Short mmCIF file of N, CA and C in Angstrom, two decimals:
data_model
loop_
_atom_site.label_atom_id
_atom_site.label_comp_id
_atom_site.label_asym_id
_atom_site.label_seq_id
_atom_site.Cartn_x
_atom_site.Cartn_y
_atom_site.Cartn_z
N UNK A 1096 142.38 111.72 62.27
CA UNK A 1096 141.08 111.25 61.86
C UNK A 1096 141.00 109.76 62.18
N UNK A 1097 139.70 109.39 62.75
CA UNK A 1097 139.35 107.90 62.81
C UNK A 1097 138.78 107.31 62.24
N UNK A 1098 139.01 106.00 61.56
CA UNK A 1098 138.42 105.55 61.02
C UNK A 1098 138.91 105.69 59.25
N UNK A 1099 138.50 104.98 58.41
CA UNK A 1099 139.04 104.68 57.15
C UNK A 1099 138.04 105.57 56.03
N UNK A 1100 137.04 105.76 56.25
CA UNK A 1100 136.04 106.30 55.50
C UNK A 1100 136.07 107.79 55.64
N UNK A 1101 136.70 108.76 56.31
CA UNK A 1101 136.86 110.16 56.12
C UNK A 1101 136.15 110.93 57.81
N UNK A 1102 135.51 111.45 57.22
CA UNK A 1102 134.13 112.09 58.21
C UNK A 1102 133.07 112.37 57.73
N UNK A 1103 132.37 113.00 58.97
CA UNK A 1103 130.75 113.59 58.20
C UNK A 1103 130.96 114.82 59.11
N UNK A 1104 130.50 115.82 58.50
CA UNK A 1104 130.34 117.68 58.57
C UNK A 1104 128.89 116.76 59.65
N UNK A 1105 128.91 117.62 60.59
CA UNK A 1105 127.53 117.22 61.72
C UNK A 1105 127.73 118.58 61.65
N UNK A 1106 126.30 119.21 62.00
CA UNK A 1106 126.55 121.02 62.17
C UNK A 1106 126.63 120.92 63.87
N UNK A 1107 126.96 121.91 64.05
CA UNK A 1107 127.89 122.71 65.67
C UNK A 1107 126.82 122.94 65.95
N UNK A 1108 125.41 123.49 65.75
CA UNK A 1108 124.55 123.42 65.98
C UNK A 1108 123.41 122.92 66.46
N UNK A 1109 123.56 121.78 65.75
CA UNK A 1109 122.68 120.70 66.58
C UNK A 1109 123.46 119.83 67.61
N UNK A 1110 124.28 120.03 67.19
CA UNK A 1110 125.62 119.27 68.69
C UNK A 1110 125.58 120.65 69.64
N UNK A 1111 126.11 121.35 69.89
CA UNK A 1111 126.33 122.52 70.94
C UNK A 1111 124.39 122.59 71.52
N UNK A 1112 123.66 122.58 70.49
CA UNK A 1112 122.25 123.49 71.47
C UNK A 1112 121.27 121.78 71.21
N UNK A 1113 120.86 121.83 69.83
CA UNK A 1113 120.11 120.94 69.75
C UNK A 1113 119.93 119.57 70.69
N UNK A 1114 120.85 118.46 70.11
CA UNK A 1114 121.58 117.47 70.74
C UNK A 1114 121.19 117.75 72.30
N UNK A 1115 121.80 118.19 72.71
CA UNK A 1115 121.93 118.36 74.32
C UNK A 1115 121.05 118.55 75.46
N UNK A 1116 119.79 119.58 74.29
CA UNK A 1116 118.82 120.39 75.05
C UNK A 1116 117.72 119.09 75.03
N UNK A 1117 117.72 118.12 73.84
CA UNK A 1117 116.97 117.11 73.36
C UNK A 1117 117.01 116.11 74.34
N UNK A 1118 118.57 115.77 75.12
CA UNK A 1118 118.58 114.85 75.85
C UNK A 1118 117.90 115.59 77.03
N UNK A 1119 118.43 116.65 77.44
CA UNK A 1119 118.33 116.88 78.89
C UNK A 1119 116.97 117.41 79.18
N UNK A 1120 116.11 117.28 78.14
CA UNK A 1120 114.55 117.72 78.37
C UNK A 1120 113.61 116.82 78.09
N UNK A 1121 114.89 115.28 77.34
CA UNK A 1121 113.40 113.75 77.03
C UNK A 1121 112.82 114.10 76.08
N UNK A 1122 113.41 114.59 74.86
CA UNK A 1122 113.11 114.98 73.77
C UNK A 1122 113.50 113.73 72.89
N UNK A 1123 114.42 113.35 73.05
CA UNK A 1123 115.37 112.45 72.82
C UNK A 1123 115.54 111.28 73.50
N UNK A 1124 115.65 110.11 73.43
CA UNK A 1124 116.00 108.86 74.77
C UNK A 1124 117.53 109.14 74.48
N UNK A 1125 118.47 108.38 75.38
CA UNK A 1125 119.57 107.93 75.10
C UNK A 1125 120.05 107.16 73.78
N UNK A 1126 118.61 105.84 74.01
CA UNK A 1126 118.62 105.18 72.97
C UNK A 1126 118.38 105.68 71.63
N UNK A 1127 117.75 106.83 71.38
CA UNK A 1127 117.72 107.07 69.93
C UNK A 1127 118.81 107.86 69.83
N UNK A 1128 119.72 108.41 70.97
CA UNK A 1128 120.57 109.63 70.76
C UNK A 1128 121.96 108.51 70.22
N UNK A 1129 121.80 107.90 70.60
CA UNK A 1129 122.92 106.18 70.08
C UNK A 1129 122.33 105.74 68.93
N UNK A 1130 121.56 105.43 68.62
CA UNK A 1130 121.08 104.85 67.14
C UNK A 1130 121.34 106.25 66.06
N UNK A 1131 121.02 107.72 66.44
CA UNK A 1131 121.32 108.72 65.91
C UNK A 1131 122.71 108.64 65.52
N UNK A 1132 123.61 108.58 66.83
CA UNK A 1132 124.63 108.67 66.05
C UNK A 1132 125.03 107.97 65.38
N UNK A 1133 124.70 106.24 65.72
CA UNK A 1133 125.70 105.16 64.43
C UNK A 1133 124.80 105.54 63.06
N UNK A 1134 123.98 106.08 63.03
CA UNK A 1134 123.96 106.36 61.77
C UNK A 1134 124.74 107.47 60.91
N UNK A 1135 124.56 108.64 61.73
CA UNK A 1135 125.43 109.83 61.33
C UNK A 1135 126.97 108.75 61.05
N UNK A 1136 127.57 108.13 61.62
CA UNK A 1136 128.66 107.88 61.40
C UNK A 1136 129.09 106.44 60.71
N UNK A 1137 127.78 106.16 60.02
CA UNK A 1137 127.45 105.42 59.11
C UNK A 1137 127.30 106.11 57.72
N UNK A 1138 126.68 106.94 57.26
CA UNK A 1138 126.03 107.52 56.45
C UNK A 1138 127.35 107.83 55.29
N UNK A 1139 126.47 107.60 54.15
CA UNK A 1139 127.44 108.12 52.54
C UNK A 1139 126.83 109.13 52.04
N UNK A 1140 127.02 109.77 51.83
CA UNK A 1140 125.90 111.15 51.27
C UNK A 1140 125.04 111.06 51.71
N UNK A 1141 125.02 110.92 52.56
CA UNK A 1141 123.48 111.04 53.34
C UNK A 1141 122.31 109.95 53.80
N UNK A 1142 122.84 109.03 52.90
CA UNK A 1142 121.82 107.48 52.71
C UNK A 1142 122.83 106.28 53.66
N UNK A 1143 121.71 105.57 54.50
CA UNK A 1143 122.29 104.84 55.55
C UNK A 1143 121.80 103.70 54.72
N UNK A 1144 122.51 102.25 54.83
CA UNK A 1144 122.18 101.16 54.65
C UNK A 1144 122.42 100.16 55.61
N UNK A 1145 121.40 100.06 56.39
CA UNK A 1145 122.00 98.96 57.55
C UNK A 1145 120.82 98.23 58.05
N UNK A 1146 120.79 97.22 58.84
CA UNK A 1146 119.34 96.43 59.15
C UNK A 1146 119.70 97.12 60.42
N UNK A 1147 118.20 96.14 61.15
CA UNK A 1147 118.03 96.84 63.06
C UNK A 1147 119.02 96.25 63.71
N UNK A 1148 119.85 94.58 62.77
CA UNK A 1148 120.36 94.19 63.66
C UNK A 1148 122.06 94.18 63.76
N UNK A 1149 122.27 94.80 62.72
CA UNK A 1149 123.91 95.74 62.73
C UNK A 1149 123.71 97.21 63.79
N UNK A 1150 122.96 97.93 63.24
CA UNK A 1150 123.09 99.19 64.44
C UNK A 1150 122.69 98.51 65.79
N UNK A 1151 121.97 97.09 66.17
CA UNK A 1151 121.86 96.70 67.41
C UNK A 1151 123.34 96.20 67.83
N UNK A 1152 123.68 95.69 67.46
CA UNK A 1152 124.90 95.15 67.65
C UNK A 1152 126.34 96.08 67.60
N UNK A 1153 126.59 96.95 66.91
CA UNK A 1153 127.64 97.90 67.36
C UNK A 1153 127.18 98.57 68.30
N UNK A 1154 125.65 99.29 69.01
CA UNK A 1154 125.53 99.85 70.15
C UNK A 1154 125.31 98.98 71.44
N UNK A 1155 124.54 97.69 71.29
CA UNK A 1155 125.01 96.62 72.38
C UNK A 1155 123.73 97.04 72.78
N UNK A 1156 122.93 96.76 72.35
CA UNK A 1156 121.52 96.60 72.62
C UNK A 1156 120.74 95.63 71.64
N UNK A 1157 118.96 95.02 72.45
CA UNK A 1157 118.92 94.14 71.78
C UNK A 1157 118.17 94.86 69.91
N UNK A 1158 118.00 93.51 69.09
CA UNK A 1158 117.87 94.07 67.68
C UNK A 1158 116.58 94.92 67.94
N UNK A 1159 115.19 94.38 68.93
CA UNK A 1159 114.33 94.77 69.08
C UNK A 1159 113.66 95.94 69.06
N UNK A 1160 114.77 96.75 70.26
CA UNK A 1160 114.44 97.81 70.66
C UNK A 1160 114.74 99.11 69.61
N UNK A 1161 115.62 98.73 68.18
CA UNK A 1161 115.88 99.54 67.22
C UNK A 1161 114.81 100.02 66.89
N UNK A 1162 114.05 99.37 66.17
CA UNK A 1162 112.68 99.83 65.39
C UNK A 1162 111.91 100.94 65.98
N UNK A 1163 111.89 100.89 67.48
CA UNK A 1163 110.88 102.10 67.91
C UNK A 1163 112.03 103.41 68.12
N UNK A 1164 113.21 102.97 68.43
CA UNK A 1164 113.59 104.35 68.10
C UNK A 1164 114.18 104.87 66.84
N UNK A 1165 114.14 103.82 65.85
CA UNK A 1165 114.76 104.92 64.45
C UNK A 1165 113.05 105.40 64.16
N UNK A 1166 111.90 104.48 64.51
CA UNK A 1166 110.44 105.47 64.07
C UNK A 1166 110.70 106.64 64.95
N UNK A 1167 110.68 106.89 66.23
CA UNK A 1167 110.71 108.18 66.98
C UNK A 1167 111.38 109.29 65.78
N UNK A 1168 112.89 109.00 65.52
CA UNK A 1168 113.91 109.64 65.16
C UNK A 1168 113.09 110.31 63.72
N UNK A 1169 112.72 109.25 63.35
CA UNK A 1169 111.66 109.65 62.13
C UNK A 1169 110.49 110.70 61.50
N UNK A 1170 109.98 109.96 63.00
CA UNK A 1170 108.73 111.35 63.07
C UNK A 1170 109.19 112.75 63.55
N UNK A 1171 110.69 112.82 64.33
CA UNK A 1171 111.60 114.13 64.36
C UNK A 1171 112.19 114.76 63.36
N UNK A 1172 112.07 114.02 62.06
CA UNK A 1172 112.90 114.60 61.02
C UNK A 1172 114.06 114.85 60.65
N UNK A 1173 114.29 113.91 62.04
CA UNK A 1173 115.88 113.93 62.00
C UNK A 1173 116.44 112.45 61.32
N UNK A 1174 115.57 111.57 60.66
CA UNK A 1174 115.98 110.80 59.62
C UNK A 1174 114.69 109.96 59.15
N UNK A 1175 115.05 109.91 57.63
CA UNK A 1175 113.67 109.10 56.80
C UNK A 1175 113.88 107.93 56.29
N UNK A 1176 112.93 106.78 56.76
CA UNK A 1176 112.97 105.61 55.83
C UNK A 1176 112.53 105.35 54.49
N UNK A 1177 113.85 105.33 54.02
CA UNK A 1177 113.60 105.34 52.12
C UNK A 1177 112.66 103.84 51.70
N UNK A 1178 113.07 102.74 52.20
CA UNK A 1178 113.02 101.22 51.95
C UNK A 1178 113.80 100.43 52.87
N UNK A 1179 113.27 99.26 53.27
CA UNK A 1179 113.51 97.81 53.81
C UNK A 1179 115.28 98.40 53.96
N UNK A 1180 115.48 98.50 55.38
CA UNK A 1180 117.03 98.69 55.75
C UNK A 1180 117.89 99.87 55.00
N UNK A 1181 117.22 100.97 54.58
CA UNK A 1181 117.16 101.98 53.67
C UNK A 1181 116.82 103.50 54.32
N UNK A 1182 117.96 103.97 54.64
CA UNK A 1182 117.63 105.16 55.44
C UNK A 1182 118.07 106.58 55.00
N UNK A 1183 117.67 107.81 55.22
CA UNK A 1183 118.21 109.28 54.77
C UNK A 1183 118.24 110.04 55.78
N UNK A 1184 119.39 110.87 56.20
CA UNK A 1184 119.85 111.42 57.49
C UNK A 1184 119.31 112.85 56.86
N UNK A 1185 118.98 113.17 57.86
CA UNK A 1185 118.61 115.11 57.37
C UNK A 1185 119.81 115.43 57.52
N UNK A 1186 119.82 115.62 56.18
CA UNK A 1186 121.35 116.31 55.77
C UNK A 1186 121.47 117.95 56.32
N UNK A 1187 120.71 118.61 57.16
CA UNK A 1187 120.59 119.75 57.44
C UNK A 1187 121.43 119.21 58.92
N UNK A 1188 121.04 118.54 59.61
CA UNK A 1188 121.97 117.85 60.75
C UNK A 1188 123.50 117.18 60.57
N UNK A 1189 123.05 116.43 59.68
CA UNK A 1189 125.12 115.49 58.84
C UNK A 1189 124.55 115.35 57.91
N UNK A 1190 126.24 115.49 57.57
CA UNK A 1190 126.48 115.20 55.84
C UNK A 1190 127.70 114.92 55.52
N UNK A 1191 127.58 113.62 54.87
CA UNK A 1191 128.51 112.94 54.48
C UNK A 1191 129.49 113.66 52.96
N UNK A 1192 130.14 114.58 53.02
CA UNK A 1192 130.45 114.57 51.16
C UNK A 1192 130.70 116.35 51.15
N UNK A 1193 130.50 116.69 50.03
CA UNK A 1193 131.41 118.44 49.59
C UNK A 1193 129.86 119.26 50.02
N UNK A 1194 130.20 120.52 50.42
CA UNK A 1194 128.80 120.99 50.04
C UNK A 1194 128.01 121.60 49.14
N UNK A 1195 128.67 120.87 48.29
CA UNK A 1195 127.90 121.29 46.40
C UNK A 1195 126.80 119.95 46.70
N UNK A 1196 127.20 118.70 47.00
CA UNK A 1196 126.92 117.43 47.13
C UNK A 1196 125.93 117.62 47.89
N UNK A 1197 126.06 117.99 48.92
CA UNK A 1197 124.91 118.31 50.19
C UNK A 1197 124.01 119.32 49.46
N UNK A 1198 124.23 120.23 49.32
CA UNK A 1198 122.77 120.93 48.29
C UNK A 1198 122.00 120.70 47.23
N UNK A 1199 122.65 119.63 46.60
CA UNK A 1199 122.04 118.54 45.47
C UNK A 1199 121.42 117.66 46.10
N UNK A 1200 121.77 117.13 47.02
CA UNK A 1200 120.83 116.00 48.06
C UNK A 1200 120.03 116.82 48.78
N UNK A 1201 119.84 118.15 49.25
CA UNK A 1201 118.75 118.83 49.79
C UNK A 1201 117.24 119.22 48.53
N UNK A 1202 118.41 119.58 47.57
CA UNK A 1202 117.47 119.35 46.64
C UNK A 1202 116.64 118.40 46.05
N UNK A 1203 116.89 117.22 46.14
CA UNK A 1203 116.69 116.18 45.78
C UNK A 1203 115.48 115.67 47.02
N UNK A 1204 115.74 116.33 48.32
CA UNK A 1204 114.78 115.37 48.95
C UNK A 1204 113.71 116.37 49.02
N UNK A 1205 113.66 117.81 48.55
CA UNK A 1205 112.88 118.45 48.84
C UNK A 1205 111.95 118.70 47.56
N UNK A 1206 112.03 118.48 46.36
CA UNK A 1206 111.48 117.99 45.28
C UNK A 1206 110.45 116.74 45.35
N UNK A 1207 110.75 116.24 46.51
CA UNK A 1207 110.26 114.70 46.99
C UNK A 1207 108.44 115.45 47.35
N UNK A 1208 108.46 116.50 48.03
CA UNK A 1208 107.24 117.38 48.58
C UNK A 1208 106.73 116.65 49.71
N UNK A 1209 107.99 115.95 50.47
CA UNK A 1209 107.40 115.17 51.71
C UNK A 1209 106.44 115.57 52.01
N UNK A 1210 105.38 114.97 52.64
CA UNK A 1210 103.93 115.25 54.04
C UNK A 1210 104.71 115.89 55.18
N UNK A 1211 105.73 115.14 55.44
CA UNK A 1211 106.36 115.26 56.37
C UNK A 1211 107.09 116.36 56.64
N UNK A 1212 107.49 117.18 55.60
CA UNK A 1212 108.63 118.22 54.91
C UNK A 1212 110.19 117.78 55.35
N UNK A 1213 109.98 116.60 55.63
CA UNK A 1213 111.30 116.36 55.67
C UNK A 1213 112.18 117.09 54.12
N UNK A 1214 113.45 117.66 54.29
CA UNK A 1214 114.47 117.56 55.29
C UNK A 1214 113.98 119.73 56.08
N UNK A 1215 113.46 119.99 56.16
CA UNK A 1215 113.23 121.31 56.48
C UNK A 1215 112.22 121.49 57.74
N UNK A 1216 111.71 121.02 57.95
CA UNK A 1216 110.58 121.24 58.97
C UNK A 1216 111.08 119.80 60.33
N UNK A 1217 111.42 120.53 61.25
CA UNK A 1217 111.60 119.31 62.28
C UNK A 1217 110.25 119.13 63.19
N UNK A 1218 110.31 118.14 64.19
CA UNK A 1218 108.92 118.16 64.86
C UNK A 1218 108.79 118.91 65.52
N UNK A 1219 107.49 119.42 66.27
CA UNK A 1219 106.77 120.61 67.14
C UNK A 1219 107.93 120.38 68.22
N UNK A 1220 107.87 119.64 68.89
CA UNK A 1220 108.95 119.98 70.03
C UNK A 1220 110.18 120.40 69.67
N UNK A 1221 110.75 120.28 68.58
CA UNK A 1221 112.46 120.88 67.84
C UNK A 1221 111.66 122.10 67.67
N UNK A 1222 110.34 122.75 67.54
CA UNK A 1222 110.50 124.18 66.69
C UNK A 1222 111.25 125.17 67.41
N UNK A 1223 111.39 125.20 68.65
CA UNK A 1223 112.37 126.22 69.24
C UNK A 1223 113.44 126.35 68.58
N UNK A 1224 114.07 125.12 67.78
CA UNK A 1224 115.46 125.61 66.71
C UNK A 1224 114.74 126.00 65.21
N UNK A 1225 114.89 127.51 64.99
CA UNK A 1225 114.64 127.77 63.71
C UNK A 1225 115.14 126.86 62.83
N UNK A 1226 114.56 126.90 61.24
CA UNK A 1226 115.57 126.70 60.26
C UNK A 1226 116.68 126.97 59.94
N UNK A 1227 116.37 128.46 59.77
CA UNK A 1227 118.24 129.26 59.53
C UNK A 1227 118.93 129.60 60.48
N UNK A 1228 118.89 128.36 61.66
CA UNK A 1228 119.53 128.02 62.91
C UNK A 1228 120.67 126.72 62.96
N UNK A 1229 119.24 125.73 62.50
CA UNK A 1229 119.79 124.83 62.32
C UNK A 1229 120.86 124.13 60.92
N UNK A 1230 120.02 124.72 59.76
CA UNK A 1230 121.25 124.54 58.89
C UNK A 1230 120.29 124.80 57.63
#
């Protein structure tokens, strides 16, 4: 294992089909598929805490260009801004923690009654991956 903090459960799923099909069809930029991941491999139960200009700086891009792709990533559902440098990974994609933990945080965001339905509903272009596909 790398790194001092453990891992995060990412489902095989969105890595093997999702992930891949996202890049290779411009579903996805590069750049958000890099900001995607330092967060996944950022994340504590699920909640990211970082500004634009830490994830700019471990991926080596400028702070600028963060903002439009964690919004993209956003409106995909594949992560929500809680508050000011304050982020939530769809834990249906990673998850940081046991999965008693992870179903208490699904619960928790889905009680929320997003607009958005975040964490369950991804955007029109993801609908080709069902729900009880993806996780």
């Amino acid at each position: 294992m790398l790194g001092a903090d453990g891992y995060s459960l990412v489902s095989n799923y969105f890595l093997r089909r999702v992930l891949p099909y996202c890049l290779m069809h411009n579903i996805i930029s590069k750049l958000q598929a890099a900001v995607l991941s330092n967060m996944i491999g950022r994340q504590k139960k699920g909640k990211i805490y970082a500004t634009h200009a830490e994830i700019a700086d471990e991926i080596g891009v400028k702070r600028t260009s963060i903002g439009h792709a964690l919004d993209a990533l956003c409106e995909k559902n594949l992560v929500r801004k809680a508050k000011r440098s304050s982020y939530q990974l769809n834990p249906r994609v990673a998850y940081n923690g046991n999965g008693q933990e992870q179903r208490d945080f699904l619960a928790e965001l889905r009680a929320l009654a997003l607009e958005s339905k975040f964490p369950d509903e991804l955007a029109p272009e993801l609908s080709l991956f069902p729900r009880s596909e993806v996780g």
